[in-house]
PDB file of C-alpha atoms in Angstrom:
ATOM      1  CA  MET A   1    -116.703 -25.300-112.076  1.00  0.00           C
ATOM      2  CA  MET A   2    -118.814 -26.236-109.506  1.00  0.00           C
ATOM      3  CA  LYS A   3    -116.473 -28.691-108.646  1.00  0.00           C
ATOM      4  CA  HIS A   4    -113.510 -26.247-108.868  1.00  0.00           C
ATOM      5  CA  ARG A   5    -116.223 -24.313-106.490  1.00  0.00           C
ATOM      6  CA  ARG A   6    -116.734 -26.978-103.917  1.00  0.00           C
ATOM      7  CA  LEU A   7    -113.097 -28.084-103.023  1.00  0.00           C
ATOM      8  CA  LEU A   8    -112.478 -23.893-102.385  1.00  0.00           C
ATOM      9  CA  ALA A   9    -115.116 -23.461-100.359  1.00  0.00           C
ATOM     10  CA  PHE A  10    -114.019 -27.494 -98.191  1.00  0.00           C
ATOM     11  CA  ALA A  11    -110.171 -25.959 -98.061  1.00  0.00           C
ATOM     12  CA  ALA A  12    -110.670 -23.027 -97.281  1.00  0.00           C
ATOM     13  CA  GLY A  13    -113.346 -24.566 -94.346  1.00  0.00           C
ATOM     14  CA  LEU A  14    -110.994 -27.236 -93.490  1.00  0.00           C
ATOM     15  CA  THR A  15    -108.233 -24.129 -93.458  1.00  0.00           C
ATOM     16  CA  LEU A  16    -111.148 -22.436 -90.932  1.00  0.00           C
ATOM     17  CA  LEU A  17    -111.606 -25.663 -89.025  1.00  0.00           C
ATOM     18  CA  VAL A  18    -107.480 -25.865 -88.035  1.00  0.00           C
ATOM     19  CA  GLY A  19    -107.031 -22.422 -87.578  1.00  0.00           C
ATOM     20  CA  LEU A  20    -109.503 -22.637 -84.310  1.00  0.00           C
ATOM     21  CA  LEU A  21    -107.954 -25.960 -83.496  1.00  0.00           C
ATOM     22  CA  THR A  22    -104.736 -24.904 -83.147  1.00  0.00           C
ATOM     23  CA  GLY A  23    -105.438 -21.050 -81.534  1.00  0.00           C
ATOM     24  CA  VAL A  24    -107.552 -23.259 -78.614  1.00  0.00           C
ATOM     25  CA  VAL A  25    -104.546 -26.061 -78.679  1.00  0.00           C
ATOM     26  CA  SER A  26    -102.027 -22.598 -78.925  1.00  0.00           C
ATOM     27  CA  ALA A  27    -103.690 -20.718 -75.504  1.00  0.00           C
ATOM     28  CA  LEU A  28    -103.239 -23.916 -73.195  1.00  0.00           C
ATOM     29  CA  THR A  29    -100.377 -24.897 -74.128  1.00  0.00           C
ATOM     30  CA  TYR A  30     -98.699 -21.406 -74.279  1.00  0.00           C
ATOM     31  CA  GLN A  31     -96.553 -22.539 -76.888  1.00  0.00           C
ATOM     32  CA  SER A  32     -97.538 -19.484 -79.248  1.00  0.00           C
ATOM     33  CA  LEU A  33     -97.346 -15.222 -78.315  1.00  0.00           C
ATOM     34  CA  TYR A  34    -100.817 -15.204 -78.248  1.00  0.00           C
ATOM     35  CA  TRP A  35    -101.143 -12.929 -75.982  1.00  0.00           C
ATOM     36  CA  VAL A  36    -104.464 -14.268 -73.967  1.00  0.00           C
ATOM     37  CA  SER A  37    -103.260 -17.262 -73.497  1.00  0.00           C
ATOM     38  CA  LEU A  38    -103.584 -19.607 -70.017  1.00  0.00           C
ATOM     39  CA  ASN A  39    -100.117 -18.517 -67.299  1.00  0.00           C
ATOM     40  CA  TYR A  40     -98.976 -22.451 -68.729  1.00  0.00           C
ATOM     41  CA  LEU A  41    -100.141 -26.136 -68.667  1.00  0.00           C
ATOM     42  CA  ALA A  42     -99.200 -28.033 -66.057  1.00  0.00           C
ATOM     43  CA  PRO A  43     -98.367 -31.042 -67.673  1.00  0.00           C
ATOM     44  CA  ALA A  44     -97.766 -33.345 -64.585  1.00  0.00           C
ATOM     45  CA  ALA A  45    -101.832 -32.781 -63.371  1.00  0.00           C
ATOM     46  CA  SER A  46    -103.104 -32.697 -66.965  1.00  0.00           C
ATOM     47  CA  GLY A  47    -101.236 -35.846 -68.459  1.00  0.00           C
ATOM     48  CA  PRO A  48     -99.462 -36.545 -72.327  1.00  0.00           C
ATOM     49  CA  ALA A  49    -101.912 -34.447 -73.913  1.00  0.00           C
ATOM     50  CA  ALA A  50    -100.203 -31.754 -72.572  1.00  0.00           C
ATOM     51  CA  GLY A  51     -97.353 -32.530 -74.881  1.00  0.00           C
ATOM     52  CA  LEU A  52     -99.280 -33.669 -77.332  1.00  0.00           C
ATOM     53  CA  GLY A  53    -101.057 -30.835 -77.158  1.00  0.00           C
ATOM     54  CA  ALA A  54     -97.638 -28.996 -78.007  1.00  0.00           C
ATOM     55  CA  ARG A  55     -96.226 -30.649 -80.619  1.00  0.00           C
ATOM     56  CA  TYR A  56     -99.600 -30.505 -82.363  1.00  0.00           C
ATOM     57  CA  VAL A  57     -99.064 -26.606 -82.177  1.00  0.00           C
ATOM     58  CA  GLU A  58     -95.373 -26.645 -83.264  1.00  0.00           C
ATOM     59  CA  LEU A  59     -95.657 -28.559 -86.179  1.00  0.00           C
ATOM     60  CA  VAL A  60     -99.174 -28.310 -87.739  1.00  0.00           C
ATOM     61  CA  GLY A  61     -99.714 -24.931 -86.129  1.00  0.00           C
ATOM     62  CA  LEU A  62     -96.810 -23.617 -87.298  1.00  0.00           C
ATOM     63  CA  PHE A  63     -95.003 -25.123 -90.229  1.00  0.00           C
ATOM     64  CA  GLY A  64     -98.387 -26.565 -91.525  1.00  0.00           C
ATOM     65  CA  VAL A  65     -99.413 -23.750 -92.189  1.00  0.00           C
ATOM     66  CA  LEU A  66     -96.096 -22.749 -94.202  1.00  0.00           C
ATOM     67  CA  ALA A  67     -96.391 -25.494 -95.727  1.00  0.00           C
ATOM     68  CA  LEU A  68     -99.538 -24.367 -97.260  1.00  0.00           C
ATOM     69  CA  TYR A  69     -98.666 -21.133 -97.986  1.00  0.00           C
ATOM     70  CA  VAL A  70     -95.092 -22.087-100.123  1.00  0.00           C
ATOM     71  CA  ALA A  71     -96.889 -25.110-101.545  1.00  0.00           C
ATOM     72  CA  LEU A  72    -100.524 -23.895-102.202  1.00  0.00           C
ATOM     73  CA  PRO A  73     -99.632 -21.333-104.513  1.00  0.00           C
ATOM     74  CA  PHE A  74     -97.638 -24.170-106.961  1.00  0.00           C
ATOM     75  CA  ALA A  75    -100.565 -26.479-107.123  1.00  0.00           C
ATOM     76  CA  VAL A  76    -103.216 -23.823-108.345  1.00  0.00           C
ATOM     77  CA  ALA A  77     -99.833 -23.386-111.329  1.00  0.00           C
ATOM     78  CA  TYR A  78     -99.514 -26.279-111.613  1.00  0.00           C
ATOM     79  CA  THR A  79    -103.587 -27.248-111.950  1.00  0.00           C
ATOM     80  CA  SER A  80    -104.003 -23.879-114.328  1.00  0.00           C
ATOM     81  CA  SER A  81    -101.174 -24.624-116.852  1.00  0.00           C
ATOM     82  CA  SER A  82    -103.159 -28.256-118.259  1.00  0.00           C
ATOM     83  CA  GLY A  83    -104.842 -26.856-121.231  1.00  0.00           C
ATOM     84  CA  ASP A  84    -103.596 -23.861-121.664  1.00  0.00           C
ATOM     85  CA  ASP A  85    -101.052 -21.558-124.426  1.00  0.00           C
ATOM     86  CA  ARG A  86     -99.878 -19.273-121.788  1.00  0.00           C
ATOM     87  CA  ARG A  87     -96.236 -21.604-120.914  1.00  0.00           C
ATOM     88  CA  PRO A  88     -96.129 -23.840-117.653  1.00  0.00           C
ATOM     89  CA  ALA A  89     -93.073 -21.404-116.937  1.00  0.00           C
ATOM     90  CA  PHE A  90     -95.521 -18.008-117.066  1.00  0.00           C
ATOM     91  CA  HIS A  91     -97.678 -19.922-113.815  1.00  0.00           C
ATOM     92  CA  TYR A  92     -94.587 -20.921-111.878  1.00  0.00           C
ATOM     93  CA  ALA A  93     -93.580 -17.121-112.636  1.00  0.00           C
ATOM     94  CA  TRP A  94     -97.256 -15.982-110.619  1.00  0.00           C
ATOM     95  CA  ALA A  95     -96.974 -18.641-108.162  1.00  0.00           C
ATOM     96  CA  VAL A  96     -93.398 -17.507-106.958  1.00  0.00           C
ATOM     97  CA  ALA A  97     -95.304 -14.269-106.547  1.00  0.00           C
ATOM     98  CA  ALA A  98     -97.162 -15.501-104.991  1.00  0.00           C
ATOM     99  CA  VAL A  99     -95.334 -16.624-102.249  1.00  0.00           C
ATOM    100  CA  SER A 100     -93.085 -13.585-102.169  1.00  0.00           C
ATOM    101  CA  LEU A 101     -95.630 -11.334-101.775  1.00  0.00           C
ATOM    102  CA  LEU A 102     -96.277 -11.822 -98.034  1.00  0.00           C
ATOM    103  CA  PRO A 103     -92.794 -11.351 -96.794  1.00  0.00           C
ATOM    104  CA  VAL A 104     -92.137  -8.371 -98.819  1.00  0.00           C
ATOM    105  CA  LEU A 105     -94.687  -6.483 -96.718  1.00  0.00           C
ATOM    106  CA  VAL A 106     -93.987  -7.857 -93.491  1.00  0.00           C
ATOM    107  CA  ALA A 107     -90.385  -6.822 -94.435  1.00  0.00           C
ATOM    108  CA  SER A 108     -90.700  -3.688 -95.962  1.00  0.00           C
ATOM    109  CA  ALA A 109     -92.899  -2.632 -93.045  1.00  0.00           C
ATOM    110  CA  ALA A 110     -90.491  -3.431 -90.829  1.00  0.00           C
ATOM    111  CA  PHE A 111     -87.314  -1.705 -91.553  1.00  0.00           C
ATOM    112  CA  SER A 112     -89.617   1.109 -92.327  1.00  0.00           C
ATOM    113  CA  ARG A 113     -91.125   1.159 -89.780  1.00  0.00           C
ATOM    114  CA  ILE A 114     -93.770   3.607 -91.621  1.00  0.00           C
ATOM    115  CA  GLY A 115     -96.514   3.948 -88.675  1.00  0.00           C
ATOM    116  CA  ASN A 116     -93.424   5.701 -85.941  1.00  0.00           C
ATOM    117  CA  PRO A 117     -92.921   8.824 -87.114  1.00  0.00           C
ATOM    118  CA  TYR A 118     -89.770   9.458 -85.347  1.00  0.00           C
ATOM    119  CA  MET A 119     -88.629   7.060 -88.135  1.00  0.00           C
ATOM    120  CA  PRO A 120     -86.319   8.460 -90.983  1.00  0.00           C
ATOM    121  CA  LEU A 121     -88.323  10.135 -94.061  1.00  0.00           C
ATOM    122  CA  GLY A 122     -86.225   8.335 -96.187  1.00  0.00           C
ATOM    123  CA  ARG A 123     -86.637   4.955 -94.154  1.00  0.00           C
ATOM    124  CA  ARG A 124     -90.488   5.096 -93.646  1.00  0.00           C
ATOM    125  CA  LEU A 125     -90.099   5.825 -98.279  1.00  0.00           C
ATOM    126  CA  VAL A 126     -88.616   2.709 -98.148  1.00  0.00           C
ATOM    127  CA  GLY A 127     -91.934   1.239 -96.865  1.00  0.00           C
ATOM    128  CA  VAL A 128     -93.922   2.797 -99.454  1.00  0.00           C
ATOM    129  CA  VAL A 129     -91.400   2.108-103.063  1.00  0.00           C
ATOM    130  CA  VAL A 130     -90.767  -1.408-102.619  1.00  0.00           C
ATOM    131  CA  PRO A 131     -93.732  -2.954-102.678  1.00  0.00           C
ATOM    132  CA  VAL A 132     -95.571  -1.196-105.359  1.00  0.00           C
ATOM    133  CA  GLY A 133     -92.250  -2.013-106.529  1.00  0.00           C
ATOM    134  CA  PHE A 134     -92.645  -5.499-106.639  1.00  0.00           C
ATOM    135  CA  LEU A 135     -95.720  -5.057-107.934  1.00  0.00           C
ATOM    136  CA  VAL A 136     -95.451  -3.193-110.467  1.00  0.00           C
ATOM    137  CA  GLY A 137     -92.281  -5.236-111.742  1.00  0.00           C
ATOM    138  CA  LEU A 138     -94.866  -8.316-111.217  1.00  0.00           C
ATOM    139  CA  PHE A 139     -97.510  -6.754-113.610  1.00  0.00           C
ATOM    140  CA  ALA A 140     -94.445  -5.224-116.012  1.00  0.00           C
ATOM    141  CA  ALA A 141     -92.622  -8.684-116.177  1.00  0.00           C
ATOM    142  CA  HIS A 142     -97.036 -10.424-116.931  1.00  0.00           C
ATOM    143  CA  ARG A 143     -97.040  -7.927-119.435  1.00  0.00           C
ATOM    144  CA  LEU A 144     -94.151  -8.995-121.502  1.00  0.00           C
ATOM    145  CA  THR A 145     -94.465 -12.602-121.324  1.00  0.00           C
ATOM    146  CA  LEU A 146     -97.761 -11.707-123.159  1.00  0.00           C
ATOM    147  CA  SER A 147     -96.427 -10.327-126.089  1.00  0.00           C
ATOM    148  CA  ARG A 148     -94.490 -12.583-126.804  1.00  0.00           C
ATOM    149  CA  SER A 149     -97.589 -15.553-126.367  1.00  0.00           C
ATOM    150  CA  PRO A 150     -99.692 -16.408-129.517  1.00  0.00           C
ATOM    151  CA  ASP A 151    -102.356 -14.316-130.443  1.00  0.00           C
ATOM    152  CA  GLY A 152    -105.581 -14.359-128.096  1.00  0.00           C
ATOM    153  CA  VAL A 153    -104.529 -16.017-125.170  1.00  0.00           C
ATOM    154  CA  ASP A 154    -106.052 -14.902-122.111  1.00  0.00           C
ATOM    155  CA  GLY A 155    -104.480 -11.247-120.953  1.00  0.00           C
ATOM    156  CA  SER A 156    -105.521 -11.586-117.788  1.00  0.00           C
ATOM    157  CA  PRO A 157    -103.236 -12.648-114.662  1.00  0.00           C
ATOM    158  CA  PRO A 158    -103.111 -15.808-112.156  1.00  0.00           C
ATOM    159  CA  LEU A 159    -104.467 -14.020-109.631  1.00  0.00           C
ATOM    160  CA  ALA A 160    -105.671 -17.920-108.266  1.00  0.00           C
ATOM    161  CA  VAL A 161    -102.610 -18.396-106.885  1.00  0.00           C
ATOM    162  CA  PHE A 162    -102.710 -15.605-104.772  1.00  0.00           C
ATOM    163  CA  ALA A 163    -105.053 -17.649-102.609  1.00  0.00           C
ATOM    164  CA  ASN A 164    -102.537 -18.614-100.421  1.00  0.00           C
ATOM    165  CA  VAL A 165    -103.071 -15.052 -98.898  1.00  0.00           C
ATOM    166  CA  ALA A 166    -106.305 -15.488 -98.221  1.00  0.00           C
ATOM    167  CA  PHE A 167    -105.977 -18.915 -97.058  1.00  0.00           C
ATOM    168  CA  LEU A 168    -103.731 -17.392 -94.646  1.00  0.00           C
ATOM    169  CA  VAL A 169    -106.292 -14.525 -93.872  1.00  0.00           C
ATOM    170  CA  LEU A 170    -108.786 -17.378 -92.804  1.00  0.00           C
ATOM    171  CA  PHE A 171    -106.355 -19.353 -90.306  1.00  0.00           C
ATOM    172  CA  LEU A 172    -105.473 -16.026 -88.542  1.00  0.00           C
ATOM    173  CA  GLY A 173    -108.519 -15.568 -87.940  1.00  0.00           C
ATOM    174  CA  GLY A 174    -109.413 -19.043 -86.902  1.00  0.00           C
ATOM    175  CA  LEU A 175    -105.693 -18.565 -84.829  1.00  0.00           C
ATOM    176  CA  LEU A 176    -107.291 -14.964 -82.917  1.00  0.00           C
ATOM    177  CA  LEU A 177    -110.939 -17.056 -82.357  1.00  0.00           C
ATOM    178  CA  GLY A 178    -109.477 -20.182 -81.020  1.00  0.00           C
ATOM    179  CA  GLY A 179    -106.258 -18.501 -79.369  1.00  0.00           C
ATOM    180  CA  VAL A 180    -109.839 -16.113 -77.299  1.00  0.00           C
ATOM    181  CA  ALA A 181    -112.207 -20.215 -76.484  1.00  0.00           C
ATOM    182  CA  GLY A 182    -108.828 -21.097 -75.107  1.00  0.00           C
ATOM    183  CA  ALA A 183    -108.129 -18.535 -72.810  1.00  0.00           C
ATOM    184  CA  GLY A 184    -111.391 -18.787 -71.918  1.00  0.00           C
ATOM    185  CA  PRO A 185    -114.107 -21.162 -72.122  1.00  0.00           C
ATOM    186  CA  ALA A 186    -111.367 -24.088 -72.410  1.00  0.00           C
ATOM    187  CA  GLY A 187    -109.468 -22.725 -70.454  1.00  0.00           C
ATOM    188  CA  ALA A 188    -111.623 -24.751 -67.209  1.00  0.00           C
ATOM    189  CA  LEU A 189    -110.226 -27.435 -68.770  1.00  0.00           C
ATOM    190  CA  VAL A 190    -106.569 -27.935 -67.640  1.00  0.00           C
ATOM    191  CA  GLU A 191    -105.119 -27.581 -64.412  1.00  0.00           C
ATOM    192  CA  THR A 192    -102.326 -24.872 -64.996  1.00  0.00           C
ATOM    193  CA  GLU A 193     -98.748 -23.125 -63.457  1.00  0.00           C
ATOM    194  CA  ARG A 194     -96.864 -20.153 -63.223  1.00  0.00           C
ATOM    195  CA  LEU A 195     -94.030 -19.078 -65.896  1.00  0.00           C
ATOM    196  CA  GLY A 196     -92.882 -17.748 -62.382  1.00  0.00           C
ATOM    197  CA  PRO A 197     -93.286 -16.570 -58.970  1.00  0.00           C
ATOM    198  CA  PRO A 198     -95.996 -14.038 -57.882  1.00  0.00           C
ATOM    199  CA  GLN A 199     -94.728 -10.549 -57.399  1.00  0.00           C
ATOM    200  CA  THR A 200     -96.414 -10.480 -53.675  1.00  0.00           C
ATOM    201  CA  ASP A 201     -94.945  -8.833 -50.338  1.00  0.00           C
ATOM    202  CA  PHE A 202     -94.971 -10.183 -47.420  1.00  0.00           C
ATOM    203  CA  GLU A 203     -94.234  -8.152 -43.592  1.00  0.00           C
ATOM    204  CA  PHE A 204     -92.789 -10.247 -40.659  1.00  0.00           C
ATOM    205  CA  SER A 205     -93.364  -8.773 -36.727  1.00  0.00           C
ATOM    206  CA  GLU A 206     -92.025 -10.373 -33.369  1.00  0.00           C
ATOM    207  CA  ALA A 207     -94.743 -10.572 -30.665  1.00  0.00           C
ATOM    208  CA  GLU A 208     -92.658 -11.664 -27.055  1.00  0.00           C
ATOM    209  CA  THR A 209     -95.591 -13.984 -25.199  1.00  0.00           C
ATOM    210  CA  ASP A 210     -94.950 -15.578 -22.174  1.00  0.00           C
ATOM    211  CA  ASP A 211     -94.244 -18.936 -23.550  1.00  0.00           C
ATOM    212  CA  GLY A 212     -91.239 -16.987 -26.252  1.00  0.00           C
ATOM    213  CA  THR A 213     -91.129 -15.533 -29.794  1.00  0.00           C
ATOM    214  CA  VAL A 214     -94.252 -15.235 -31.793  1.00  0.00           C
ATOM    215  CA  LEU A 215     -93.314 -13.888 -36.069  1.00  0.00           C
ATOM    216  CA  VAL A 216     -96.550 -12.956 -37.140  1.00  0.00           C
ATOM    217  CA  VAL A 217     -96.549 -13.458 -41.389  1.00  0.00           C
ATOM    218  CA  THR A 218     -98.730 -11.025 -43.457  1.00  0.00           C
ATOM    219  CA  HIS A 219     -99.510 -10.890 -46.843  1.00  0.00           C
ATOM    220  CA  GLY A 220     -98.804  -7.218 -47.311  1.00  0.00           C
ATOM    221  CA  GLY A 221    -100.065  -6.734 -51.062  1.00  0.00           C
ATOM    222  CA  GLY A 222     -99.804  -8.000 -54.056  1.00  0.00           C
ATOM    223  CA  GLU A 223    -100.757 -10.399 -56.054  1.00  0.00           C
ATOM    224  CA  ALA A 224    -103.574 -13.652 -54.174  1.00  0.00           C
ATOM    225  CA  ILE A 225    -101.942 -17.025 -53.919  1.00  0.00           C
ATOM    226  CA  PRO A 226    -102.882 -20.081 -53.243  1.00  0.00           C
ATOM    227  CA  ALA A 227    -102.941 -21.271 -49.955  1.00  0.00           C
ATOM    228  CA  GLU A 228    -101.428 -25.267 -50.554  1.00  0.00           C
ATOM    229  CA  ARG A 229     -98.509 -23.592 -52.600  1.00  0.00           C
ATOM    230  CA  LEU A 230     -97.069 -21.135 -50.193  1.00  0.00           C
ATOM    231  CA  ARG A 231     -95.038 -22.720 -47.433  1.00  0.00           C
ATOM    232  CA  ILE A 232     -93.011 -21.731 -44.656  1.00  0.00           C
ATOM    233  CA  THR A 233     -89.881 -22.995 -43.907  1.00  0.00           C
ATOM    234  CA  GLY A 234     -86.434 -22.370 -42.764  1.00  0.00           C
ATOM    235  CA  GLU A 235     -84.693 -22.634 -39.480  1.00  0.00           C
ATOM    236  CA  GLY A 236     -84.820 -21.807 -35.167  1.00  0.00           C
ATOM    237  CA  PHE A 237     -88.500 -22.608 -34.756  1.00  0.00           C
ATOM    238  CA  ALA A 238     -89.861 -22.826 -31.539  1.00  0.00           C
ATOM    239  CA  ASN A 239     -93.303 -24.412 -29.226  1.00  0.00           C
ATOM    240  CA  VAL A 240     -95.166 -21.654 -28.817  1.00  0.00           C
ATOM    241  CA  SER A 241     -98.691 -22.053 -27.673  1.00  0.00           C
ATOM    242  CA  GLY A 242    -101.144 -20.748 -30.037  1.00  0.00           C
ATOM    243  CA  VAL A 243     -99.242 -20.261 -32.467  1.00  0.00           C
ATOM    244  CA  ASP A 244    -100.374 -21.805 -36.661  1.00  0.00           C
ATOM    245  CA  ARG A 245     -96.742 -23.051 -37.090  1.00  0.00           C
ATOM    246  CA  SER A 246     -94.279 -24.352 -34.947  1.00  0.00           C
ATOM    247  CA  GLY A 247     -91.441 -26.135 -37.652  1.00  0.00           C
ATOM    248  CA  PRO A 248     -91.720 -26.231 -41.914  1.00  0.00           C
ATOM    249  CA  GLY A 249     -94.843 -27.335 -42.983  1.00  0.00           C
ATOM    250  CA  GLY A 250     -97.438 -25.510 -45.317  1.00  0.00           C
ATOM    251  CA  TRP A 251     -99.562 -22.027 -44.472  1.00  0.00           C
ATOM    252  CA  PRO A 252    -102.855 -23.113 -43.049  1.00  0.00           C
ATOM    253  CA  ALA A 253    -106.269 -23.361 -45.065  1.00  0.00           C
ATOM    254  CA  SER A 254    -107.320 -21.146 -41.462  1.00  0.00           C
ATOM    255  CA  ALA A 255    -105.247 -18.627 -42.290  1.00  0.00           C
ATOM    256  CA  ALA A 256    -106.767 -17.841 -45.960  1.00  0.00           C
ATOM    257  CA  THR A 257    -109.169 -16.273 -47.539  1.00  0.00           C
ATOM    258  CA  ASP A 258    -111.923 -18.714 -48.339  1.00  0.00           C
ATOM    259  CA  ARG A 259    -112.716 -18.637 -52.779  1.00  0.00           C
ATOM    260  CA  PRO A 260    -114.719 -20.496 -54.910  1.00  0.00           C
ATOM    261  CA  ASP A 261    -111.485 -22.147 -56.488  1.00  0.00           C
ATOM    262  CA  GLY A 262    -109.657 -23.016 -52.790  1.00  0.00           C
ATOM    263  CA  PRO A 263    -108.416 -21.705 -49.865  1.00  0.00           C
ATOM    264  CA  THR A 264    -106.367 -18.315 -51.084  1.00  0.00           C
ATOM    265  CA  VAL A 265    -103.609 -16.262 -49.365  1.00  0.00           C
ATOM    266  CA  THR A 266    -104.815 -11.982 -50.103  1.00  0.00           C
ATOM    267  CA  ARG A 267    -104.300  -9.159 -48.627  1.00  0.00           C
ATOM    268  CA  ASP A 268    -103.669  -8.606 -44.059  1.00  0.00           C
ATOM    269  CA  ASP A 269    -104.288 -12.935 -44.322  1.00  0.00           C
ATOM    270  CA  SER A 270    -102.294 -13.928 -41.712  1.00  0.00           C
ATOM    271  CA  VAL A 271     -99.978 -16.984 -40.114  1.00  0.00           C
ATOM    272  CA  THR A 272     -97.740 -17.033 -36.559  1.00  0.00           C
ATOM    273  CA  VAL A 273     -94.711 -19.287 -36.220  1.00  0.00           C
ATOM    274  CA  GLY A 274     -93.258 -20.011 -32.862  1.00  0.00           C
ATOM    275  CA  VAL A 275     -89.286 -18.977 -33.331  1.00  0.00           C
ATOM    276  CA  ALA A 276     -86.192 -19.133 -31.285  1.00  0.00           C
ATOM    277  CA  ASP A 277     -84.243 -15.652 -31.679  1.00  0.00           C
ATOM    278  CA  ASP A 278     -82.232 -16.948 -33.894  1.00  0.00           C
ATOM    279  CA  CYS A 279     -83.819 -17.497 -36.107  1.00  0.00           C
ATOM    280  CA  ASP A 280     -84.112 -17.244 -40.513  1.00  0.00           C
ATOM    281  CA  ILE A 281     -87.406 -17.719 -41.528  1.00  0.00           C
ATOM    282  CA  ARG A 282     -89.168 -18.134 -45.573  1.00  0.00           C
ATOM    283  CA  VAL A 283     -92.373 -17.672 -47.315  1.00  0.00           C
ATOM    284  CA  ILE A 284     -91.798 -20.721 -50.046  1.00  0.00           C
ATOM    285  CA  TYR A 285     -94.067 -20.866 -53.099  1.00  0.00           C
ATOM    286  CA  VAL A 286     -93.800 -24.109 -54.714  1.00  0.00           C
ATOM    287  CA  ARG A 287     -94.194 -24.966 -58.142  1.00  0.00           C
ATOM    288  CA  GLY A 288     -93.283 -28.384 -59.486  1.00  0.00           C
ATOM    289  CA  ASP A 289     -90.080 -29.476 -58.446  1.00  0.00           C
ATOM    290  CA  VAL A 290     -89.184 -25.312 -58.162  1.00  0.00           C
ATOM    291  CA  LEU A 291     -88.621 -23.515 -55.110  1.00  0.00           C
ATOM    292  CA  ASP A 292     -89.149 -19.845 -55.368  1.00  0.00           C
ATOM    293  CA  THR A 293     -88.327 -17.269 -51.962  1.00  0.00           C
ATOM    294  CA  LEU A 294     -90.581 -15.228 -52.336  1.00  0.00           C
ATOM    295  CA  ASP A 295     -89.280 -13.204 -48.746  1.00  0.00           C
ATOM    296  CA  ARG A 296     -87.077 -14.313 -45.763  1.00  0.00           C
ATOM    297  CA  HIS A 297     -86.963 -12.601 -41.556  1.00  0.00           C
ATOM    298  CA  ASP A 298     -83.980 -12.996 -39.749  1.00  0.00           C
ATOM    299  CA  CYS A 299     -84.859 -12.216 -35.691  1.00  0.00           C
ATOM    300  CA  GLY A 300     -83.634 -10.004 -34.182  1.00  0.00           C
ATOM    301  CA  GLY A 301     -82.178  -8.508 -38.332  1.00  0.00           C
ATOM    302  CA  GLU A 302     -82.188  -5.061 -38.507  1.00  0.00           C
TER     303      GLU A 302
END
């Protein structure tokens, strides 16, 4: 008995540890629907660990846990049926019930949406009747099996086969805790990139000088953007004295706000560009090999 308890404690601790590790890696690589995960791990900046972490989450974190959830009840049934007067089918039937329990509960809740007061009453009742019917049928089958067994056999149901439910709860708890650690402290260990362009508005204004036309591009509101991610491109640049850009190039760090993580373009930061009368200027956001046009301006346009 002591040996079995130690084995159970070891398995429980290992399950929790795998959940923690999966939560951390999942948050860092954005391979799950965890809500506080980082935007995305930049594979080029973080090296082979990015791909390895993603594969770990997919194979161990997901399929591994599902396999454990299915296999554990049958392993318990196989072990507990040894030396038991009850037929092995008795234990394996309970193992099937242990595997089916959560899918039945989840499917019933998803179909009936019990918590939604606008769902028809009959549909909400399904969410109650089906799980209750499942449990009643389970214990009815249990009593029927006992009635056909020799007298004096143990009449208690082999609830140990439901250890998979407890282990799944342990794994999910570890997954949540690991996800918080992955999106928080561990997040500082990786380089991240966005899944899409930032939501930012830019304002354009033209000013005539003795040397030519100056286009002022101003961050008008929305998300702050690292200056190194912004480019001023297009056609119709001109050499005008005193401007930040007289040709295509990046957003100057001198025209951005200093932050601990580097120059950042925030609201009211602006860059001056020398332009011709027929210019077509674009503000580009760079994320790897993808270039997103955040805004554009046609000189002389309305």
